[in-house]
mmCIF file of C-alpha atoms in Angstrom:
data_model
loop_
_atom_site.group_PDB
_atom_site.id
_atom_site.type_symbol
_atom_site.label_atom_id
_atom_site.label_comp_id
_atom_site.label_asym_id
_atom_site.label_seq_id
_atom_site.Cartn_x
_atom_site.Cartn_y
_atom_site.Cartn_z
ATOM 1 C CA MET A 1 -91.477 -45.294 2.032
ATOM 2 C CA LYS A 2 -92.116 -41.779 2.653
ATOM 3 C CA PRO A 3 -91.560 -39.547 -0.064
ATOM 4 C CA ILE A 4 -89.360 -36.228 1.260
ATOM 5 C CA SER A 5 -91.631 -33.390 0.533
ATOM 6 C CA TYR A 6 -90.303 -30.655 -1.903
ATOM 7 C CA TYR A 7 -89.862 -27.635 1.271
ATOM 8 C CA ARG A 8 -88.311 -29.992 2.994
ATOM 9 C CA LEU A 9 -85.648 -30.285 0.113
ATOM 10 C CA LEU A 10 -85.240 -26.741 -0.194
ATOM 11 C CA ALA A 11 -84.481 -26.154 3.720
ATOM 12 C CA VAL A 12 -81.916 -28.736 4.036
ATOM 13 C CA ALA A 13 -80.598 -26.775 1.182
ATOM 14 C CA ALA A 14 -80.151 -23.283 2.237
ATOM 15 C CA ALA A 15 -78.652 -24.858 5.096
ATOM 16 C CA ALA A 16 -75.623 -26.205 3.610
ATOM 17 C CA CYS A 17 -75.500 -22.934 1.110
ATOM 18 C CA ALA A 18 -74.730 -21.408 4.409
ATOM 19 C CA ALA A 19 -72.097 -23.362 5.939
ATOM 20 C CA VAL A 20 -69.790 -23.679 3.169
ATOM 21 C CA PHE A 21 -70.122 -19.063 3.139
ATOM 22 C CA VAL A 22 -69.200 -19.977 7.205
ATOM 23 C CA VAL A 23 -66.207 -21.559 6.129
ATOM 24 C CA VAL A 24 -65.504 -19.128 3.933
ATOM 25 C CA ARG A 25 -65.638 -16.375 5.740
ATOM 26 C CA ILE A 26 -63.648 -17.813 8.254
ATOM 27 C CA PHE A 27 -60.480 -18.940 6.075
ATOM 28 C CA ALA A 28 -60.349 -14.895 4.579
ATOM 29 C CA ALA A 29 -60.114 -14.138 7.760
ATOM 30 C CA VAL A 30 -57.412 -16.384 8.847
ATOM 31 C CA ALA A 31 -55.291 -16.110 5.490
ATOM 32 C CA PRO A 32 -53.656 -13.147 6.009
ATOM 33 C CA THR A 33 -51.465 -13.988 9.641
ATOM 34 C CA PHE A 34 -50.650 -16.458 7.516
ATOM 35 C CA GLU A 35 -49.293 -14.486 5.089
ATOM 36 C CA LYS A 36 -47.692 -11.902 6.994
ATOM 37 C CA ASP A 37 -45.596 -14.551 9.049
ATOM 38 C CA LYS A 38 -44.914 -15.395 5.905
ATOM 39 C CA PRO A 39 -40.038 -15.324 5.515
ATOM 40 C CA SER A 40 -39.241 -13.215 2.494
ATOM 41 C CA ALA A 41 -36.463 -13.182 0.306
ATOM 42 C CA SER A 42 -35.286 -10.424 2.233
ATOM 43 C CA ASN A 43 -35.878 -11.328 5.180
ATOM 44 C CA LEU A 44 -33.930 -14.592 4.457
ATOM 45 C CA ALA A 45 -29.880 -13.229 3.159
ATOM 46 C CA PRO A 46 -28.057 -12.047 6.573
ATOM 47 C CA ARG A 47 -26.741 -8.468 6.655
ATOM 48 C CA ILE A 48 -23.705 -8.110 7.337
ATOM 49 C CA SER A 49 -21.790 -4.622 7.590
ATOM 50 C CA LEU A 50 -18.413 -4.352 6.381
ATOM 51 C CA PRO A 51 -16.154 -5.192 7.259
ATOM 52 C CA LEU A 52 -13.670 -2.153 8.303
ATOM 53 C CA ASN A 53 -9.576 -2.423 8.333
ATOM 54 C CA ALA A 54 -8.107 -1.619 11.581
ATOM 55 C CA ASP A 55 -6.935 2.263 10.552
ATOM 56 C CA THR A 56 -11.134 2.535 9.052
ATOM 57 C CA ALA A 57 -11.705 1.295 12.720
ATOM 58 C CA ARG A 58 -9.068 3.998 15.125
ATOM 59 C CA ASN A 59 -10.510 6.363 12.270
ATOM 60 C CA PRO A 60 -14.380 6.846 11.860
ATOM 61 C CA SER A 61 -13.406 9.696 9.125
ATOM 62 C CA LEU A 62 -11.934 6.980 7.480
ATOM 63 C CA SER A 63 -15.676 4.567 7.145
ATOM 64 C CA ALA A 64 -17.687 7.443 5.378
ATOM 65 C CA GLY A 65 -19.142 6.037 2.409
ATOM 66 C CA ILE A 66 -18.866 2.572 3.087
ATOM 67 C CA SER A 67 -20.037 1.501 6.905
ATOM 68 C CA ARG A 68 -23.517 0.578 5.130
ATOM 69 C CA SER A 69 -24.773 -2.865 5.440
ATOM 70 C CA LEU A 70 -25.536 -5.248 2.827
ATOM 71 C CA PRO A 71 -25.876 -9.153 2.195
ATOM 72 C CA LEU A 72 -21.544 -10.417 2.386
ATOM 73 C CA ARG A 73 -20.412 -13.613 1.469
ATOM 74 C CA GLU A 74 -17.551 -14.215 3.968
ATOM 75 C CA GLY A 75 -14.209 -14.259 3.917
ATOM 76 C CA ALA A 76 -14.573 -10.575 1.074
ATOM 77 C CA GLN A 77 -12.347 -8.026 1.589
ATOM 78 C CA VAL A 78 -13.497 -4.610 0.803
ATOM 79 C CA VAL A 79 -11.102 -2.329 -1.209
ATOM 80 C CA THR A 80 -10.637 0.935 0.724
ATOM 81 C CA THR A 81 -8.254 3.888 0.543
ATOM 82 C CA LEU A 82 -5.334 5.507 3.984
ATOM 83 C CA ARG A 83 -5.451 8.553 2.021
ATOM 84 C CA ASN A 84 -8.960 9.310 2.940
ATOM 85 C CA GLN A 85 -6.513 10.391 6.275
ATOM 86 C CA LYS A 86 -4.504 12.427 4.784
ATOM 87 C CA THR A 87 -6.461 15.193 3.025
ATOM 88 C CA ASN A 88 -6.503 18.306 4.414
ATOM 89 C CA LEU A 89 -2.568 18.058 5.367
ATOM 90 C CA LYS A 90 -2.624 17.305 1.364
ATOM 91 C CA ASN A 91 -4.352 20.591 0.865
ATOM 92 C CA GLU A 92 -2.208 22.162 3.430
ATOM 93 C CA SER A 93 1.317 21.530 1.142
ATOM 94 C CA GLY A 94 -0.592 21.874 -2.104
ATOM 95 C CA ASP A 95 -1.340 19.313 -3.562
ATOM 96 C CA SER A 96 -4.565 17.480 -2.867
ATOM 97 C CA PRO A 97 -5.256 14.843 -3.545
ATOM 98 C CA GLN A 98 -7.229 14.992 -6.968
ATOM 99 C CA SER A 99 -4.515 17.048 -8.635
ATOM 100 C CA LEU A 100 -1.871 13.600 -7.444
ATOM 101 C CA GLY A 101 -3.968 11.069 -9.125
ATOM 102 C CA PHE A 102 -5.552 9.340 -5.933
ATOM 103 C CA GLN A 103 -8.880 8.500 -5.994
ATOM 104 C CA SER A 104 -11.914 7.757 -2.382
ATOM 105 C CA GLN A 105 -13.164 4.593 -3.536
ATOM 106 C CA ALA A 106 -14.601 1.177 -1.493
ATOM 107 C CA SER A 107 -15.621 -1.914 -3.460
ATOM 108 C CA ILE A 108 -15.256 -6.197 -3.408
ATOM 109 C CA ILE A 109 -12.382 -7.587 -4.362
ATOM 110 C CA SER A 110 -13.173 -11.635 -4.739
ATOM 111 C CA THR A 111 -12.502 -14.106 -1.771
ATOM 112 C CA ALA A 112 -8.705 -15.105 -1.561
ATOM 113 C CA ILE A 113 -6.524 -16.344 1.374
ATOM 114 C CA LYS A 114 -5.226 -13.230 2.828
ATOM 115 C CA PRO A 115 -1.142 -13.136 3.522
ATOM 116 C CA SER A 116 0.402 -13.902 6.683
ATOM 117 C CA ILE A 117 3.936 -11.772 7.109
ATOM 118 C CA SER A 118 6.207 -11.464 9.921
ATOM 119 C CA ALA A 119 6.289 -7.359 8.528
ATOM 120 C CA GLU A 120 5.274 -4.655 11.426
ATOM 121 C CA THR A 121 3.346 -3.245 8.907
ATOM 122 C CA ALA A 122 3.075 -2.626 5.676
ATOM 123 C CA ILE A 123 1.261 -1.482 2.515
ATOM 124 C CA VAL A 124 -0.062 -2.741 -1.805
ATOM 125 C CA GLU A 125 -1.670 -0.260 -3.456
ATOM 126 C CA LYS A 126 -2.050 0.998 -6.675
ATOM 127 C CA PHE A 127 -0.611 4.869 -8.362
ATOM 128 C CA ASP A 128 -4.514 6.029 -8.287
ATOM 129 C CA GLY A 129 -4.182 5.244 -4.360
ATOM 130 C CA THR A 130 -6.417 2.191 -4.254
ATOM 131 C CA VAL A 131 -4.686 0.349 -1.170
ATOM 132 C CA LEU A 132 -5.133 -3.330 -2.368
ATOM 133 C CA TRP A 133 -3.633 -4.624 1.143
ATOM 134 C CA ASN A 134 -3.154 -3.183 4.162
ATOM 135 C CA LYS A 135 -0.842 -3.667 8.050
ATOM 136 C CA ASP A 136 -0.736 -0.608 9.850
ATOM 137 C CA GLY A 137 0.310 1.698 6.425
ATOM 138 C CA LEU A 138 -0.256 4.550 8.413
ATOM 139 C CA LYS A 139 2.457 3.346 10.754
ATOM 140 C CA ARG A 140 5.758 5.031 11.966
ATOM 141 C CA TRP A 141 8.970 3.422 11.687
ATOM 142 C CA PRO A 142 12.572 3.456 10.798
ATOM 143 C CA ALA A 143 13.074 3.910 7.229
ATOM 144 C CA ALA A 144 16.346 2.209 7.489
ATOM 145 C CA SER A 145 18.043 3.193 3.829
ATOM 146 C CA LEU A 146 15.054 3.277 2.112
ATOM 147 C CA THR A 147 15.769 7.137 3.291
ATOM 148 C CA LYS A 148 18.458 6.757 -0.024
ATOM 149 C CA LEU A 149 15.447 7.035 -2.319
ATOM 150 C CA MET A 150 14.956 10.546 -1.577
ATOM 151 C CA THR A 151 18.979 11.770 -0.671
ATOM 152 C CA VAL A 152 19.389 9.522 -4.384
ATOM 153 C CA ALA A 153 15.805 12.474 -5.665
ATOM 154 C CA VAL A 154 17.772 15.483 -4.450
ATOM 155 C CA ALA A 155 20.928 14.255 -5.033
ATOM 156 C CA ALA A 156 19.231 14.612 -8.903
ATOM 157 C CA THR A 157 17.857 17.927 -8.629
ATOM 158 C CA GLN A 158 20.720 20.162 -6.938
ATOM 159 C CA LEU A 159 23.721 18.644 -8.518
ATOM 160 C CA PRO A 160 25.151 17.761 -12.222
ATOM 161 C CA MET A 161 25.802 14.389 -13.418
ATOM 162 C CA ASP A 162 28.841 14.631 -14.304
ATOM 163 C CA LEU A 163 30.488 16.737 -10.891
ATOM 164 C CA VAL A 164 32.658 14.986 -9.262
ATOM 165 C CA ILE A 165 33.274 13.994 -5.723
ATOM 166 C CA ARG A 166 35.521 13.413 -3.377
ATOM 167 C CA ILE A 167 35.268 10.920 -0.434
ATOM 168 C CA GLU A 168 35.428 12.300 3.162
ATOM 169 C CA ASP A 169 36.386 9.838 5.881
ATOM 170 C CA ARG A 170 33.335 10.807 8.124
ATOM 171 C CA LYS A 171 33.493 6.848 10.392
ATOM 172 C CA LEU A 172 29.707 6.361 9.006
ATOM 173 C CA GLY A 173 29.893 3.017 8.815
ATOM 174 C CA LEU A 174 28.470 -0.588 7.584
ATOM 175 C CA SER A 175 24.587 -0.947 7.789
ATOM 176 C CA VAL A 176 24.725 -4.814 9.293
ATOM 177 C CA ARG A 177 23.920 -7.636 7.312
ATOM 178 C CA GLY A 178 25.368 -6.249 4.542
ATOM 179 C CA ASP A 179 22.891 -4.631 3.646
ATOM 180 C CA SER A 180 25.680 -2.087 2.749
ATOM 181 C CA ARG A 181 28.581 -2.788 0.878
ATOM 182 C CA ARG A 182 31.287 -2.162 -1.074
ATOM 183 C CA THR A 183 33.337 0.494 1.021
ATOM 184 C CA LEU A 184 34.814 4.102 -0.234
ATOM 185 C CA MET A 185 38.003 4.951 0.975
ATOM 186 C CA GLU A 186 38.716 8.547 1.684
ATOM 187 C CA GLY A 187 39.981 10.413 -1.025
ATOM 188 C CA GLU A 188 38.485 7.985 -3.787
ATOM 189 C CA MET A 189 37.260 10.425 -6.581
ATOM 190 C CA TYR A 190 33.626 9.605 -8.189
ATOM 191 C CA SER A 191 31.398 11.504 -10.299
ATOM 192 C CA VAL A 192 27.747 12.233 -9.249
ATOM 193 C CA ARG A 193 26.336 9.816 -11.193
ATOM 194 C CA ASP A 194 28.551 7.240 -10.079
ATOM 195 C CA LEU A 195 27.805 7.457 -6.941
ATOM 196 C CA ILE A 196 23.528 7.620 -7.968
ATOM 197 C CA ALA A 197 24.362 4.026 -8.635
ATOM 198 C CA TYR A 198 26.375 3.434 -5.417
ATOM 199 C CA ALA A 199 23.726 4.970 -2.826
ATOM 200 C CA LEU A 200 20.568 2.677 -5.134
ATOM 201 C CA LEU A 201 22.524 -0.212 -5.622
ATOM 202 C CA PRO A 202 24.910 -1.787 -2.912
ATOM 203 C CA SER A 203 23.086 0.892 -0.965
ATOM 204 C CA ASN A 204 26.365 2.582 0.225
ATOM 205 C CA ASN A 205 26.552 4.587 2.171
ATOM 206 C CA GLU A 206 29.552 6.793 1.938
ATOM 207 C CA ALA A 207 27.777 7.055 -0.780
ATOM 208 C CA ALA A 208 25.244 8.415 -0.227
ATOM 209 C CA ASP A 209 26.797 11.317 2.631
ATOM 210 C CA ALA A 210 29.198 12.289 -0.079
ATOM 211 C CA LEU A 211 26.343 13.244 -2.036
ATOM 212 C CA ALA A 212 25.227 15.802 0.650
ATOM 213 C CA GLY A 213 28.125 16.704 2.085
ATOM 214 C CA ALA A 214 28.119 18.337 -2.086
ATOM 215 C CA VAL A 215 24.996 21.088 -1.720
ATOM 216 C CA GLY A 216 25.693 21.123 2.218
ATOM 217 C CA ARG A 217 24.976 18.794 4.753
ATOM 218 C CA GLU A 218 22.014 20.745 6.735
ATOM 219 C CA LYS A 219 20.658 21.818 3.767
ATOM 220 C CA PHE A 220 20.422 18.713 1.593
ATOM 221 C CA VAL A 221 18.444 17.139 3.957
ATOM 222 C CA SER A 222 16.152 19.956 4.469
ATOM 223 C CA LEU A 223 15.536 19.915 1.066
ATOM 224 C CA MET A 224 14.973 16.120 1.524
ATOM 225 C CA ASN A 225 11.602 16.963 4.518
ATOM 226 C CA GLN A 226 11.182 19.689 2.013
ATOM 227 C CA GLN A 227 10.466 17.240 -0.750
ATOM 228 C CA ALA A 228 8.571 15.189 1.830
ATOM 229 C CA ALA A 229 5.923 17.250 2.889
ATOM 230 C CA ASN A 230 5.686 18.768 -0.766
ATOM 231 C CA TRP A 231 4.531 14.742 -2.044
ATOM 232 C CA GLY A 232 2.307 14.931 0.883
ATOM 233 C CA MET A 233 4.320 12.240 2.717
ATOM 234 C CA VAL A 234 2.658 13.375 6.020
ATOM 235 C CA ASN A 235 4.284 10.073 8.233
ATOM 236 C CA THR A 236 7.610 10.962 6.862
ATOM 237 C CA HIS A 237 10.441 12.729 8.913
ATOM 238 C CA TYR A 238 14.291 12.764 7.803
ATOM 239 C CA GLU A 239 17.154 13.702 10.199
ATOM 240 C CA GLU A 240 20.920 12.428 7.148
ATOM 241 C CA PRO A 241 20.983 11.073 4.259
ATOM 242 C CA THR A 242 21.876 7.228 4.952
ATOM 243 C CA GLY A 243 19.640 5.291 7.224
ATOM 244 C CA LEU A 244 21.352 5.111 9.356
ATOM 245 C CA SER A 245 19.552 7.522 12.438
ATOM 246 C CA VAL A 246 16.912 5.774 14.107
ATOM 247 C CA LEU A 247 14.840 9.363 13.842
ATOM 248 C CA ASN A 248 14.226 8.880 10.168
ATOM 249 C CA GLN A 249 10.988 7.763 10.519
ATOM 250 C CA SER A 250 8.005 7.079 7.793
ATOM 251 C CA SER A 251 5.163 4.469 6.930
ATOM 252 C CA PRO A 252 4.260 1.876 3.940
ATOM 253 C CA SER A 253 1.488 4.600 2.828
ATOM 254 C CA ASP A 254 4.166 7.412 2.316
ATOM 255 C CA ILE A 255 6.583 5.312 0.363
ATOM 256 C CA ALA A 256 4.029 3.741 -1.984
ATOM 257 C CA ILE A 257 4.121 8.118 -2.814
ATOM 258 C CA LEU A 258 7.991 8.248 -3.000
ATOM 259 C CA LEU A 259 7.986 5.054 -5.846
ATOM 260 C CA PHE A 260 5.471 6.415 -7.387
ATOM 261 C CA ARG A 261 7.026 10.146 -7.081
ATOM 262 C CA LEU A 262 10.064 8.684 -8.077
ATOM 263 C CA LYS A 263 8.435 6.871 -11.439
ATOM 264 C CA GLU A 264 7.177 9.619 -12.517
ATOM 265 C CA ASN A 265 9.380 12.279 -12.237
ATOM 266 C CA PHE A 266 12.616 10.557 -12.195
ATOM 267 C CA PRO A 267 12.340 7.430 -14.413
ATOM 268 C CA LYS A 268 16.097 6.966 -14.738
ATOM 269 C CA LEU A 269 16.471 6.559 -11.349
ATOM 270 C CA MET A 270 13.680 3.659 -11.222
ATOM 271 C CA ASP A 271 14.723 2.036 -14.291
ATOM 272 C CA LEU A 272 18.889 2.616 -12.597
ATOM 273 C CA SER A 273 17.185 0.642 -9.939
ATOM 274 C CA ALA A 274 14.999 -1.749 -11.499
ATOM 275 C CA GLU A 275 18.134 -3.189 -13.876
ATOM 276 C CA GLY A 276 19.787 -3.784 -10.747
ATOM 277 C CA ARG A 277 22.883 -3.481 -12.436
ATOM 278 C CA ALA A 278 26.152 -0.108 -13.094
ATOM 279 C CA GLN A 279 29.253 -0.417 -13.981
ATOM 280 C CA VAL A 280 31.351 3.034 -12.000
ATOM 281 C CA ARG A 281 34.493 3.851 -12.953
ATOM 282 C CA GLU A 282 36.639 5.905 -9.677
ATOM 283 C CA GLN A 283 38.073 8.398 -11.755
ATOM 284 C CA THR A 284 41.594 8.887 -9.952
ATOM 285 C CA SER A 285 42.838 5.562 -10.818
ATOM 286 C CA GLY A 286 40.760 4.759 -13.821
ATOM 287 C CA ARG A 287 39.208 1.318 -11.686
ATOM 288 C CA THR A 288 36.204 -0.076 -12.388
ATOM 289 C CA THR A 289 33.551 -1.535 -10.273
ATOM 290 C CA ASP A 290 30.809 -3.598 -11.843
ATOM 291 C CA LEU A 291 27.741 -3.074 -8.923
ATOM 292 C CA ILE A 292 25.358 -5.982 -8.195
ATOM 293 C CA SER A 293 21.736 -4.232 -6.450
ATOM 294 C CA ILE A 294 20.948 -6.151 -2.779
ATOM 295 C CA HIS A 295 17.144 -6.320 -3.744
ATOM 296 C CA LYS A 296 16.381 -9.920 -4.237
ATOM 297 C CA PHE A 297 13.619 -9.068 -6.834
ATOM 298 C CA ALA A 298 16.309 -6.164 -9.401
ATOM 299 C CA ALA A 299 16.165 -7.515 -12.925
ATOM 300 C CA THR A 300 12.798 -9.998 -13.110
ATOM 301 C CA ASN A 301 10.304 -9.776 -14.882
ATOM 302 C CA GLY A 302 7.508 -6.991 -14.522
ATOM 303 C CA PHE A 303 10.111 -5.255 -10.898
ATOM 304 C CA LEU A 304 9.766 -1.253 -11.498
ATOM 305 C CA GLY A 305 11.686 -0.963 -9.246
ATOM 306 C CA GLY A 306 12.804 0.047 -5.364
ATOM 307 C CA LYS A 307 15.453 -0.400 -2.963
ATOM 308 C CA THR A 308 16.502 -2.200 0.530
ATOM 309 C CA GLY A 309 16.515 -1.296 4.007
ATOM 310 C CA PHE A 310 18.025 -2.555 6.792
ATOM 311 C CA THR A 311 18.904 -1.446 10.295
ATOM 312 C CA TYR A 312 18.632 -3.443 14.707
ATOM 313 C CA ASP A 313 16.083 -0.449 15.222
ATOM 314 C CA ALA A 314 14.260 -0.849 11.765
ATOM 315 C CA LYS A 315 14.294 -4.757 10.811
ATOM 316 C CA GLY A 316 14.382 -5.319 7.306
ATOM 317 C CA ASN A 317 12.049 -3.031 4.983
ATOM 318 C CA LEU A 318 12.108 -3.267 0.884
ATOM 319 C CA ALA A 319 10.018 -1.100 -1.348
ATOM 320 C CA SER A 320 9.150 -2.010 -4.978
ATOM 321 C CA LEU A 321 6.976 -1.454 -7.902
ATOM 322 C CA PHE A 322 5.749 -3.890 -9.957
ATOM 323 C CA LEU A 323 4.030 -4.072 -12.725
ATOM 324 C CA LEU A 324 0.893 -5.888 -12.777
ATOM 325 C CA ARG A 325 -1.420 -6.148 -14.909
ATOM 326 C CA GLY A 326 -0.632 -3.534 -17.241
ATOM 327 C CA ALA A 327 -0.518 -1.137 -14.230
ATOM 328 C CA PRO A 328 2.519 -0.358 -11.534
ATOM 329 C CA VAL A 329 1.801 -1.729 -7.706
ATOM 330 C CA ALA A 330 3.891 -0.312 -4.910
ATOM 331 C CA VAL A 331 4.182 -3.560 -2.798
ATOM 332 C CA VAL A 332 6.153 -2.561 0.759
ATOM 333 C CA VAL A 333 7.144 -4.108 3.812
ATOM 334 C CA MET A 334 9.337 -2.901 6.803
ATOM 335 C CA GLY A 335 10.260 -4.231 10.105
ATOM 336 C CA SER A 336 10.059 -7.302 8.494
ATOM 337 C CA ASP A 337 12.405 -10.593 9.667
ATOM 338 C CA ASP A 338 11.277 -11.621 5.798
ATOM 339 C CA ARG A 339 10.858 -8.944 3.787
ATOM 340 C CA GLU A 340 11.092 -10.836 0.929
ATOM 341 C CA GLY A 341 9.826 -13.675 1.240
ATOM 342 C CA ASP A 342 6.843 -11.205 2.476
ATOM 343 C CA THR A 343 6.666 -9.090 -0.287
ATOM 344 C CA THR A 344 6.461 -13.017 -2.467
ATOM 345 C CA ALA A 345 3.067 -13.903 -0.549
ATOM 346 C CA LEU A 346 1.467 -10.408 -0.999
ATOM 347 C CA LEU A 347 2.873 -10.523 -4.558
ATOM 348 C CA SER A 348 0.725 -14.284 -4.866
ATOM 349 C CA TYR A 349 -1.781 -12.194 -2.645
ATOM 350 C CA LEU A 350 -2.897 -10.217 -5.885
ATOM 351 C CA ARG A 351 -2.545 -12.720 -7.894
ATOM 352 C CA GLU A 352 -5.249 -14.616 -6.745
ATOM 353 C CA THR A 353 -8.095 -11.648 -5.170
ATOM 354 C CA ARG A 354 -7.238 -9.871 -8.756
#
C-alpha cells in the first residue's frame, strides 16, 4: 500500500478548516433572524383597555387619567369617581371637590360577580367620593320621600326644636304602599322635634308639610334648593317638602352627598333614623305614640341612617349609610322593584370585593 505523502495530509486539513469556517459564518448570519422572530414576554400578555362605566363612556372627560392600556384579568373592575363630572358646577357654588373631601382616583379592586339589581339607577360610594359601584348614578329620578331628608335638615336650621306647631288639614293624602303612615289629624299639636321624628321614621307627609308651613312653604322650598346647591347636589330640584310631587328630582350620586352631609352636620338626625324608633307626644291631649321606622335596615348592626321613598312614578327608593370596615359607605337605589333586596345584593358585593 502506497503511503500518503505529507503534502497531501496538509491539503486535506486545510480544506477541512475552510469548511468549518464557512459553516460558522453561515450560522452567524442566520441566528439574528431567529432571535427577531422569538416572542417576547411583553408580547405574550394581551393588552386590554380598562373598561369604563356607562357614565364614563358617555362622557370622555371622565376617562382622563384612566384610559391607559395594561394587562387586565377578565372580570376586574375599575373604581372611579363620578364627581369628576361635577367639578366645574361645584366650583360655581363655592364648594370645590377638595374642600368637600372628594378626590379623583382610579384603581382596580378584586374580581367579584357583579350584582343584578332591579333599580333604574343606583350608586355605592365612599365619603371621599370614590364610587365602588354604579348604575347610571347621575341619572335624575323622582325623589319621592327621600325628599324628607332635606326637609328635616332645613327644619332643624330654621325652627327651635321645642316650638309647637298646629297640624292643618291640607288633604295631602298618603303615599302608596304605606310609605307614609299614622296620618296626623287637623288641630293636633306637636313639637318640631316630634314632627321631625314623624317625617323621618314613618315618613309622614303631614309632618313634613307642617314643618315647611311654620317657616312659610315657598321660603322653605327655596331654602331646600339653596342647600342642595351649596352641597353640590347638581341633579337635584325640590318643588315641595313631602316628595309627593314627581317634580321633586334627584340622583343617587346627589343623595349620597346628602347622606354624608347629614351625618357630618346633623348627626342627631341621622342617629334618629339609624335607631329607628322614637316616642312622640301630642301636646293638647298628652297622648304618646311610639314611632317605628319603615326602613328595613334601621336598628341593624352597622346601619348609620337613611330614608325610604315610594310613589307610583318613582317606584322604590332607598337611601342608606352603612359602616363598612370602619368607614361610612352610602348605598342608594332609586326606581327599584325590590329596594331592600337590591341594597342587600350591593352590600354582599362590597363584602366580596373589598
